[in-house]
XYZ file of C-alpha atoms in Angstrom:
577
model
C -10.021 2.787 27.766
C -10.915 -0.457 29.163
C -8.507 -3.128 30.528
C -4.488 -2.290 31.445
C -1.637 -4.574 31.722
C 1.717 -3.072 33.065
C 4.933 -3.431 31.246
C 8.385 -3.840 32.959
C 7.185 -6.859 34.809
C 10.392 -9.705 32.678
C 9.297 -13.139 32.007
C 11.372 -15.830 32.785
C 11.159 -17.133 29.407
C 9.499 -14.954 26.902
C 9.280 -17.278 24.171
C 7.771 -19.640 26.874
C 5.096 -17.649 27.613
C 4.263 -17.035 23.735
C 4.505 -20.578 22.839
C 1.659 -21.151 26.011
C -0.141 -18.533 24.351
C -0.597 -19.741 20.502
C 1.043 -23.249 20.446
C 4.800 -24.228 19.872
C 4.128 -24.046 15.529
C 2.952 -20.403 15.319
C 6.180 -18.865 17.139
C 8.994 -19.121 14.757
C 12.285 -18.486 16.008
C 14.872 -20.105 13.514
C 16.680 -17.481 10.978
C 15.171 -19.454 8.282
C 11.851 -19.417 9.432
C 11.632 -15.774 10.214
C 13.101 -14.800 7.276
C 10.341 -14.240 5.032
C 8.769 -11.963 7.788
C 11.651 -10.423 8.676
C 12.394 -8.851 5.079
C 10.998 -6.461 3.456
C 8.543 -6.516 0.129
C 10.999 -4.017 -1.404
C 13.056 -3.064 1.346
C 14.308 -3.235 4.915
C 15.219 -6.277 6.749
C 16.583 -6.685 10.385
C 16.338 -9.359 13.594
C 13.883 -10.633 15.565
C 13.278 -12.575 19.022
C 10.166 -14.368 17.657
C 7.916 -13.858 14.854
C 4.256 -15.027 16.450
C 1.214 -15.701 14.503
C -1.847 -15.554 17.092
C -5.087 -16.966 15.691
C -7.623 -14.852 17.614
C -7.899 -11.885 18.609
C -8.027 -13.114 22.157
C -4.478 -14.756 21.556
C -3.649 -11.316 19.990
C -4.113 -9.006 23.403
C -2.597 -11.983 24.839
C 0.404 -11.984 23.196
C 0.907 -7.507 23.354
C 0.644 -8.019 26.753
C 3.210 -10.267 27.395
C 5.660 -8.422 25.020
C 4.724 -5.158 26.708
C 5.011 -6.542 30.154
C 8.343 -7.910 28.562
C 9.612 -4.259 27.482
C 10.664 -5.710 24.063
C 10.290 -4.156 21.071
C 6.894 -4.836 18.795
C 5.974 -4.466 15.460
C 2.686 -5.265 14.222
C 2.450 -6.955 10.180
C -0.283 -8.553 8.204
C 0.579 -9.249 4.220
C 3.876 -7.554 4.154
C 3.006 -6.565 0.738
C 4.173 -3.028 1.801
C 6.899 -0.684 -0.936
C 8.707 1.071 2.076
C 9.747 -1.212 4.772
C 7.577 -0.190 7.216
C 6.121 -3.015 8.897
C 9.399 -4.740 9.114
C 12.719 -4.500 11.209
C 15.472 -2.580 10.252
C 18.551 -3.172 11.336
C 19.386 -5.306 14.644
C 19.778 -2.050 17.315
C 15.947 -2.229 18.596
C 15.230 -1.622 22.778
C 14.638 -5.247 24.061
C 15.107 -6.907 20.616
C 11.659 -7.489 18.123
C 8.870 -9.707 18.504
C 7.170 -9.033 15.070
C 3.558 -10.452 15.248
C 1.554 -11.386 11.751
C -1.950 -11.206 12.149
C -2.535 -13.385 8.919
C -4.784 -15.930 10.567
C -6.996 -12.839 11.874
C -8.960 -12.825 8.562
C -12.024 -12.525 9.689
C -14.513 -9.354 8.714
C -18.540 -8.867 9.210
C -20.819 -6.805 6.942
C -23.045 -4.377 8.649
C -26.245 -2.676 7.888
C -26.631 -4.669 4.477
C -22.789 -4.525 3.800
C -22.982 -0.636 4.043
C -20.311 -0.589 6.508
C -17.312 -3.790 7.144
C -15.628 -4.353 10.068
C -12.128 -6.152 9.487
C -10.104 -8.002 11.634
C -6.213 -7.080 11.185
C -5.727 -10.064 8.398
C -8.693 -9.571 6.393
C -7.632 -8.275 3.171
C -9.107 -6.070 -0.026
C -9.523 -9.488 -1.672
C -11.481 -11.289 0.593
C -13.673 -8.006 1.549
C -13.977 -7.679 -2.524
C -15.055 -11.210 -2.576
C -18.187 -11.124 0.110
C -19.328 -7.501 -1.076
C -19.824 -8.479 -5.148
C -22.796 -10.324 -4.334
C -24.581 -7.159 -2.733
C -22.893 -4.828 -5.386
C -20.734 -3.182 -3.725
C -17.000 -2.980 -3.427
C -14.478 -1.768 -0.797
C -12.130 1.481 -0.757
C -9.726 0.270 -3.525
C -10.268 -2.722 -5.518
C -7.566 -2.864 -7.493
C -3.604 -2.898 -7.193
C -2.245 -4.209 -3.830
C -5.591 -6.167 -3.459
C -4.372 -9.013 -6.279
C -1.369 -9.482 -3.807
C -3.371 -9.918 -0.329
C -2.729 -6.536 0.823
C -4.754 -6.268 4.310
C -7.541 -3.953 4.968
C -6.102 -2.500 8.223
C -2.566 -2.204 6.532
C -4.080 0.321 3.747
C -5.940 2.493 6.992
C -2.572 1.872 9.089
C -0.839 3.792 5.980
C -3.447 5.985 4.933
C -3.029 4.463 1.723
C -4.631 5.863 -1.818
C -5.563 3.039 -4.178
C -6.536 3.924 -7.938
C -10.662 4.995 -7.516
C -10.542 9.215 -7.486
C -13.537 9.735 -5.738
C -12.460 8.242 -3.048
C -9.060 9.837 -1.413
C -7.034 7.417 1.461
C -8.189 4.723 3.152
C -9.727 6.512 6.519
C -11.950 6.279 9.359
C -12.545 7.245 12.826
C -14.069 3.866 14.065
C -11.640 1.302 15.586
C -10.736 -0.822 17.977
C -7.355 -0.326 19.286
C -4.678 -1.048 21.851
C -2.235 1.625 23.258
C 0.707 1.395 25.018
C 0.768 4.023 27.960
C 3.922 5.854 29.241
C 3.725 4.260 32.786
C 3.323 0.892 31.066
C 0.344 -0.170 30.593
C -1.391 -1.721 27.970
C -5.042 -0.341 27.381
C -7.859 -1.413 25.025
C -9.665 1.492 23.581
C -13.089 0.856 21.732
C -13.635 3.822 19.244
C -15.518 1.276 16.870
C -19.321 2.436 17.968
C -20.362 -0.901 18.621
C -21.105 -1.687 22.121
C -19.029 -5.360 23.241
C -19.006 -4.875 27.302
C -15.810 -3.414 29.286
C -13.547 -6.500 29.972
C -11.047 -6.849 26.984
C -11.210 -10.366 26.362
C -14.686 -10.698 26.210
C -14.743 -7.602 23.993
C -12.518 -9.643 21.414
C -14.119 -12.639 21.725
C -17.709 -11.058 20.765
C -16.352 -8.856 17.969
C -14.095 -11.864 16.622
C -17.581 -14.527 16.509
C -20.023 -11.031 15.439
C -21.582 -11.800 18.460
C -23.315 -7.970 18.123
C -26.508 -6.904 17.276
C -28.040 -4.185 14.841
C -29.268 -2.450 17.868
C -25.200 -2.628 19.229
C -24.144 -0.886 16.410
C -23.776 3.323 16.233
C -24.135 5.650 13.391
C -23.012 8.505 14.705
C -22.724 11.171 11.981
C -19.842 12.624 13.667
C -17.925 9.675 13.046
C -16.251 9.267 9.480
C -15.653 6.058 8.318
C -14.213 7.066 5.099
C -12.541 9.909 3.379
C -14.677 9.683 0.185
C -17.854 12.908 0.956
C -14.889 15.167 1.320
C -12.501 14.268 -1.080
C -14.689 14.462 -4.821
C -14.663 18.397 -3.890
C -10.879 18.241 -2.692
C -9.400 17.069 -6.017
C -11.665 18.678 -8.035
C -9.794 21.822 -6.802
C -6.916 21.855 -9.480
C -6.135 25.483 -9.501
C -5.080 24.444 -5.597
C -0.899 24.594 -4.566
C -1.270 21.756 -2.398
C -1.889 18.236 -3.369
C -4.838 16.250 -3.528
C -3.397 13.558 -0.549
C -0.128 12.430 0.631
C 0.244 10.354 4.170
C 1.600 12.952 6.300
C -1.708 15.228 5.890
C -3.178 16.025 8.973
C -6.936 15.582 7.670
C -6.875 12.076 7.758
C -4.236 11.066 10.742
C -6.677 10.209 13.734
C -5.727 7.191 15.972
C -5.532 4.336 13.478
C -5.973 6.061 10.258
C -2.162 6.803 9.477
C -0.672 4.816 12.646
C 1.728 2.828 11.211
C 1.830 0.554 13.061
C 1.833 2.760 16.860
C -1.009 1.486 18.068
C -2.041 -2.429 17.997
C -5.414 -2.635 15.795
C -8.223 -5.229 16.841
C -10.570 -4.464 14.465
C -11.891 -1.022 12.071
C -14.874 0.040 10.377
C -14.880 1.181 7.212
C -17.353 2.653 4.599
C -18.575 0.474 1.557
C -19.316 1.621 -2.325
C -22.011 1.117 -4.422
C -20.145 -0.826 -7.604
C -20.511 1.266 -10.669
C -22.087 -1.596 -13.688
C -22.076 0.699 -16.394
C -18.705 1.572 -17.263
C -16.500 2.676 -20.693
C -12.526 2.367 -20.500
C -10.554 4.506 -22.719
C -6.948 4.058 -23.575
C -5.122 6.987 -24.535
C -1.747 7.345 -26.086
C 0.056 10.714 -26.492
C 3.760 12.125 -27.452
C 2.935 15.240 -26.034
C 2.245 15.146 -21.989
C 0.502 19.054 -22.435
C -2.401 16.997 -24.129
C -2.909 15.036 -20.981
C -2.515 17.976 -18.762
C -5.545 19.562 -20.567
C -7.692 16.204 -20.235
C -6.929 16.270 -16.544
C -8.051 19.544 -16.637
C -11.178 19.491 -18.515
C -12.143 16.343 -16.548
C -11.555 17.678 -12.531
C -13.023 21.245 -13.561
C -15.817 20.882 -16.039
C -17.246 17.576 -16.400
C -20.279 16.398 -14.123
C -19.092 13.058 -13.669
C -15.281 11.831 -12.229
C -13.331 9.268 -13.320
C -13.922 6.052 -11.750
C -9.912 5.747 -12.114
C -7.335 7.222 -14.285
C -3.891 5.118 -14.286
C -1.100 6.686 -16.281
C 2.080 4.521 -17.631
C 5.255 6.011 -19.179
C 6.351 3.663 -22.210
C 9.570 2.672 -20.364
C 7.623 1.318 -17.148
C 5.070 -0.430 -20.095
C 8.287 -2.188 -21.676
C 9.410 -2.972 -17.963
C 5.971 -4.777 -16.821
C 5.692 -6.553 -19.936
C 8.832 -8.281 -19.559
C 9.353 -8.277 -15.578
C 5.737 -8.278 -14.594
C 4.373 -11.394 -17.153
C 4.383 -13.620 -14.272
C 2.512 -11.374 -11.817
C 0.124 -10.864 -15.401
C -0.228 -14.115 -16.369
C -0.775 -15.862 -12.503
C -3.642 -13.137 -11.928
C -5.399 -13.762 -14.879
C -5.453 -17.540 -15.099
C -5.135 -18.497 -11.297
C -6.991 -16.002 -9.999
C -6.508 -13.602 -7.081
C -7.538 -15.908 -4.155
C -4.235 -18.006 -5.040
C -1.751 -15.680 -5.778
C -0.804 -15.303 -2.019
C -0.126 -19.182 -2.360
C 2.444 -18.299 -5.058
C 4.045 -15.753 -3.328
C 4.551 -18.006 -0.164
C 6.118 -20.275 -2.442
C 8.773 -17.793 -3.819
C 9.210 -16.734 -0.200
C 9.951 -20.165 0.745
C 12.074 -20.701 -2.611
C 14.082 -17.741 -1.636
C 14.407 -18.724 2.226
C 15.863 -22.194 1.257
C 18.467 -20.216 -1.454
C 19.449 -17.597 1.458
C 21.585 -21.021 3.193
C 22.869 -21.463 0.154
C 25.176 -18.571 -0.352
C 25.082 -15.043 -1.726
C 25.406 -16.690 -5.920
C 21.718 -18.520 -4.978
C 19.709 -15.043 -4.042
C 16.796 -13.967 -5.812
C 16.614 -17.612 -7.032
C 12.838 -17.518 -6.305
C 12.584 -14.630 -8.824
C 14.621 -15.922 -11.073
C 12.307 -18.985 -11.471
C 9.431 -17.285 -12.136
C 11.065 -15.220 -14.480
C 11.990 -17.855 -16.696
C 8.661 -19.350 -16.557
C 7.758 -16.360 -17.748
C 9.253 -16.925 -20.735
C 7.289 -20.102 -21.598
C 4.096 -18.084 -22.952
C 3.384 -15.692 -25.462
C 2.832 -11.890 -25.205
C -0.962 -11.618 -23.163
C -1.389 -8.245 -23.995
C -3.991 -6.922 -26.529
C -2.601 -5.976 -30.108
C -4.294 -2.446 -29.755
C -2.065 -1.489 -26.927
C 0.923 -3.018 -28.296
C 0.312 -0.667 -31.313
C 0.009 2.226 -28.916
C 3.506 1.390 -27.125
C 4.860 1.476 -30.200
C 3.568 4.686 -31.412
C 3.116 7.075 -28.029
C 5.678 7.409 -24.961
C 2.481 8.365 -22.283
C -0.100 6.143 -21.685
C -3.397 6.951 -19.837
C -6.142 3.917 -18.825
C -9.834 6.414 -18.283
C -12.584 4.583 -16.695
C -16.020 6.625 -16.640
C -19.191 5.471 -15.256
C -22.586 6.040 -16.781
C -23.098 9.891 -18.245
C -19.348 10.448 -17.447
C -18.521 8.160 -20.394
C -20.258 10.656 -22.991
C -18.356 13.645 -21.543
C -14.875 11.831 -21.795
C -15.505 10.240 -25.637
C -16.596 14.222 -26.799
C -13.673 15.451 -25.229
C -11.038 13.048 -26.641
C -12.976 12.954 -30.145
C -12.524 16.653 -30.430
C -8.575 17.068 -28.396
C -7.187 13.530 -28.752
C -6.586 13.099 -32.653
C -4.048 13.604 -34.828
C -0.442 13.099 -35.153
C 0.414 13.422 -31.077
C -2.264 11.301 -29.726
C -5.262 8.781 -30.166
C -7.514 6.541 -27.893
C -10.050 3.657 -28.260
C -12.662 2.316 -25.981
C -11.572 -0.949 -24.444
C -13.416 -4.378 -24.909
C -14.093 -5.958 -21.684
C -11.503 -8.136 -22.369
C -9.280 -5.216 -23.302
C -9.583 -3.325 -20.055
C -8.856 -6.225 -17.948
C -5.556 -6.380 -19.172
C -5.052 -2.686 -19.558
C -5.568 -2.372 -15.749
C -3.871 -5.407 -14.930
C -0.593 -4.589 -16.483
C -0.488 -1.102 -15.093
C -0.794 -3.123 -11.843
C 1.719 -5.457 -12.986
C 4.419 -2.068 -13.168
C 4.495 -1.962 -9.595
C 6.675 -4.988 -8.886
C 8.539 -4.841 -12.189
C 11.717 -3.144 -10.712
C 12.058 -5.377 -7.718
C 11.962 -8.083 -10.603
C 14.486 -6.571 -12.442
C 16.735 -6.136 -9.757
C 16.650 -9.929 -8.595
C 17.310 -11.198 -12.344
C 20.228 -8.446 -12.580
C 22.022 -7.853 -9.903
C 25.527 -7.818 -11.798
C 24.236 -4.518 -13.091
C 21.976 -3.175 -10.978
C 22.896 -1.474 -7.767
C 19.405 -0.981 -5.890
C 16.039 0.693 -6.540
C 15.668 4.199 -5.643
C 11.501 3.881 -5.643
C 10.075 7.080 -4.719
C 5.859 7.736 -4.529
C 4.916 11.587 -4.356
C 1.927 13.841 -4.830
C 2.641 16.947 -7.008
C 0.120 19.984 -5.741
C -3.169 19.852 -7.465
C -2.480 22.838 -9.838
C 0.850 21.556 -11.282
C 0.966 21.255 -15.246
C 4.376 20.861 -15.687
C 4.431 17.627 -14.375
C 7.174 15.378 -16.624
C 10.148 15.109 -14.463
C 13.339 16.985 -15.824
C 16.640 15.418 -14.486
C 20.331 17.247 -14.767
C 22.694 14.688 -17.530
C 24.555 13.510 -14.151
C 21.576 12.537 -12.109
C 20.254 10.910 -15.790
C 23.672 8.804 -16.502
C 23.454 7.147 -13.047
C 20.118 5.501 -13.708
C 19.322 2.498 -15.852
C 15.864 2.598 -15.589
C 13.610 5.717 -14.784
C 9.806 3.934 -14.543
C 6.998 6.196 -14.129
C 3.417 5.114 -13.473
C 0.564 6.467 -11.251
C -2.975 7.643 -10.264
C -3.104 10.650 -12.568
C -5.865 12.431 -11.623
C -4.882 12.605 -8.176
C -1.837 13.494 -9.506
C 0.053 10.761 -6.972
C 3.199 9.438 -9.025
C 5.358 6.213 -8.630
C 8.715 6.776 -9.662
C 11.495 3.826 -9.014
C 14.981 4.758 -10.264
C 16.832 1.538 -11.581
C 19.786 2.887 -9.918
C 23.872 1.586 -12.126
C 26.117 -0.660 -10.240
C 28.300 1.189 -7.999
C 26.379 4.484 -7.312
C 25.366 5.284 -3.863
C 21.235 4.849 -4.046
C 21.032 6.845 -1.085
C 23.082 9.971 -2.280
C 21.011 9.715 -5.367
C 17.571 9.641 -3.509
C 18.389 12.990 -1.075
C 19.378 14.551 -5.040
C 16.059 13.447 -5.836
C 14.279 14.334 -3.071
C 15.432 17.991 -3.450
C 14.234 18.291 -6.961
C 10.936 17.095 -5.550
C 10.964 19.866 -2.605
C 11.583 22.656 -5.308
C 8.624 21.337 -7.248
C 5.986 21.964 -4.212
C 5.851 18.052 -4.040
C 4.478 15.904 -0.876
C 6.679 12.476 -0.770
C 5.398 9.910 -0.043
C 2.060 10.509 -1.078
C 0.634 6.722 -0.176
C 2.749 3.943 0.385
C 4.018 5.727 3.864
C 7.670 6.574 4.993
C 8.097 3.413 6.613
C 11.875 3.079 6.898
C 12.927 5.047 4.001
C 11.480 8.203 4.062
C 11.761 10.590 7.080
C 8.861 11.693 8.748
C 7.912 15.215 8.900
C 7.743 16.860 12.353
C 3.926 16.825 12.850
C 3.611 13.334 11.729
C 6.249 12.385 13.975
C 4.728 14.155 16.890
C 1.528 11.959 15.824
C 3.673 8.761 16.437
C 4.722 10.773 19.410
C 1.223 10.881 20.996
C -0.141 7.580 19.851
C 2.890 5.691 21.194
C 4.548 8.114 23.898
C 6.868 4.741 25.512
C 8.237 4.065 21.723
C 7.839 0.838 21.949
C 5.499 -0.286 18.975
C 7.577 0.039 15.721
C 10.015 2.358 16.707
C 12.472 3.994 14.297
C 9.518 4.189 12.189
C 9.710 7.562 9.451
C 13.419 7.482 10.263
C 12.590 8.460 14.187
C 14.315 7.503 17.526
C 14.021 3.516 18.327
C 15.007 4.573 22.199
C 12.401 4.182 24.942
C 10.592 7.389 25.595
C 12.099 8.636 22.388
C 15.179 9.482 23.735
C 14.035 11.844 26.033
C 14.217 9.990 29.684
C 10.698 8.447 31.253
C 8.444 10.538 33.077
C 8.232 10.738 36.500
């Protein structure tokens, strides 16, 4: 631990002091201007003193320190791209008030040892570390998904997030750079990353922010993990197991920032690269009968040689959903690319910010816009999987690498025919789109919700891991629970048997009444919830995970009421003497 700054110590002028710190335009204090930061992806919205966007990492310990010294309240955000709230406020009752701090001008990252290991800076994001590692052939922890909407690097470790690939579990390591807030109030900078940058903090930040490090500065320590993946090709291969394959509250993978949410302030982590598998096949399966899948999952975890590169499943009704409320999201990846979508999305944020003055009759207008354009252009999707929605309710997208292709195309040829179910290998072209609309799913309900709101009450999304030996894995719902929903949208990584479920919840029922139903059929079923997206403010935390937000953050003062915990100081339990 190198460096401390003492909290307690109450500026003058707070805001002052910020302003000094990164210039008068990166500290936003008007409602309007905060909004966008302020509210949630999905969910959760509350207050805040200041939103500050430092740009260095200099300005960075700069700015914790004067919030700790402060005593306010901080929560850390980069894309707030995020399903469950968590790297927002919620609600207005937080110790000191919020200073919420995006790190989206901290975008920097440098490839070591060849690009076999990255180290990111807290705004880099899957995109950009996508971008420099296709040259070398190599790719980062997930590459698709969250990446198309600037999800940052550190946000997926932050969350122990999962991502699509199955041989490679949650986004992990044990090499970072961190600051921690100590329970007499002071503000330390720990260097876990293994490369040596001196002892005095700002010079540390300074170095790793300009790669001002050598080979010879840089570690490998074996001991050190900087990834999940050499463990995890065994661990869901294990499918007679009554545990699940991963889900954010297991304790292999919390350690420091790896599952933090957002309790510790990140500087920098190192993370594991992937050779990019070239020779690949993508099947698309359709099937009336979910046993046939079951078997497929099966066959393919306990007998084949090779895994899946991904597996990405799609119930017809979340299909019909995407194609409709997810065109936009569709259409703007595939002809504008993924470096400008973030552009977009600014744009409906400021779209929306400038309705939100305008009264409650103008919200969503943002969405609402886009939808429309939607309209303008024809159906993008391939007639092959058109043909399939029409003729199968489960759809499964199976991407094999090399030998692994000859295993899968045996097994479906001899199990996958007939009446209840079919599949064809994917052009290039075809399994662009394939994956692209299963990505497209994920925002679909959010869509939905904006363009209907006369009808529509909330979303109840939920994102669970069923244990690795479950085969009964269709969800049953009572007639009651089933006449209160509009919607029921199922999608997910299949293999790892994670599952998104959002609940298109009717006008006038109680979302959160429905959820606790929901969450008890889930409990009965052996089910870990929520498997990646993390509880942020809408799932509770379990107690050990809570007593790891506990030790990482024992003053409560970085993201508190995170997982549904305490916001008080000292968690409620008095400060030490």
């Amino acid at each position: 631990m190198i460096g401390a700054v003492r909290a307690g110590i109450q500026s003058p002028d707070l805001i002052a002091t910020l302003r000094a710190i990164v210039g008068r335009r990166h500290v936003l204090t008007d409602a309007a201007a905060t909004r966008r930061y302020r509210t949630g992806y999905r969910t959760g919205s509350g207050a805040a003193l200041a939103v500050v966007r430092p740009g260095s990492l200099v300005e960075l310990w700069r700015v914790a320190s004067a919030c700790v010294a402060a005593d306010v309240s901080l929560i850390m955000q980069a894309s707030n791209t995020g399903l469950t709230g968590g790297s927002t406020p919620d609600g207005d009752d937080y110790p000191g008030g919020v200073v919420l701090v995006s790190t989206v001008r901290l975008d920097r990252l440098h490839l070591v040892d060849g690009g076999r290991q990255v180290v990111c800076l807290p705004g880099a994001t899957l995109f950009q570390l996508e971008r420099a590692l296709r040259p070398l052939g190599r790719e980062p922890h997930s590459v698709i998904g969250s990446s198309c909407i600037g999800a940052s690097v550190l946000g997926g470790v932050c969350n122990n997030s999962g991502g699509a690939l199955v041989q490679r579990g949650p986004a992990f390591t044990e090499l970072a750079l961190f600051a921690r807030v100590q329970p007499n109030g002071t503000l330390t900078l720990v260097n876990h990353l293994g490369i040596a940058l001196g002892d005095e903090p700002e010079t540390m930040l300074a170095r790793l922010e300009a790669g001002d490090f050598s080979p010879a500065d840089v570690a490998d320590d074996p001991g050190k993990r900087a990834s999940a993946a050499a463990s995890y090709a065994g661990h869901v291969r294990a499918i007679d197991a009554a545990t699940p394959a991963r889900f954010n509250a297991d304790p292999r993978y919390l350690h420091e920032a790896s599952g933090c949410a957002g309790k510790l302030i990140l500087f920098a982590v190192r993370l594991d690269t992937f050779p990019r598998d070239e020779d690949t096949t993508t099947f698309y399966i359709g099937t009336n009968d979910p046993a046939q899948l079951t078997a497929l999952r099966r066959a393919v975890l306990g007998t084949f040689r090779h895994l899946p590169v991904a597996g990405e499943y799609m119930h017809r009704t979340a299909f019909d959903i995407a194609a409709v409320y997810g065109k936009d999201t569709f259409l703007a990846v595939q002809h504008l690319g993924t470096d400008r979508l973030p552009k977009l999305f600014a744009a409906k944020a400021w779209i929306d910010s400038v309705a939100a003055r305008l009264g409650a009759r103008w919200a969503g207008l943002g969405d609402r816009l886009m939808q429309a354009a939607s309209h303008l252009f024809p159906n993008p999707l391939p007639a092959r999987m058109r043909d399939y929605r029409d003729r199968f309710e489960h759809h499964l997208i199976l991407k094999m690498a090399g030998g692994g292709a000859a295993e899968a195309r045996n097994w479906l040829t001899v199990h996958m025919a007939g009446e209840h179910g079919a599949f064809f290998e994917c052009t290039a072209d075809e399994a662009a789109k394939a994956f692209l609309h299963r990505f497209a799913v994920a925002g679909a309900a959010v869509r939905y919700r904006a363009v209907h709101r006369e009808c529509v009450e909330d979303i109840v999304a939920l994102d669970i891991a069923l244990p690795r030996n479950a085969e009964d894995w269709v969800e049953t719902l009572s007639t009651d629970i089933d006449a209160a929903i509009l919607h029921k949208i199922y999608y997910g990584h299949f293999f790892c048997h994670v599952f998104h479920q959002d609940y298109v919840v009717k006008k006038g029922v109680d979302p959160h009444a429905l959820e606790q139903r929901m969450l008890a059929l889930l409990d009965r079923r052996g089910a870990e919830y929520p498997a990646e997206h993390n509880v942020g403010h809408l799932y509770r935390a379990k107690p050990a995970l809570a007593d790891f937000y506990r030790a990482l953050d024992p003053r409560n003062q970085l993201n508190p009421g995170i997982g549904q915990t305490s916001k008080v100081r000292f968690w409620g339990e008095g400060q030490p003497h």
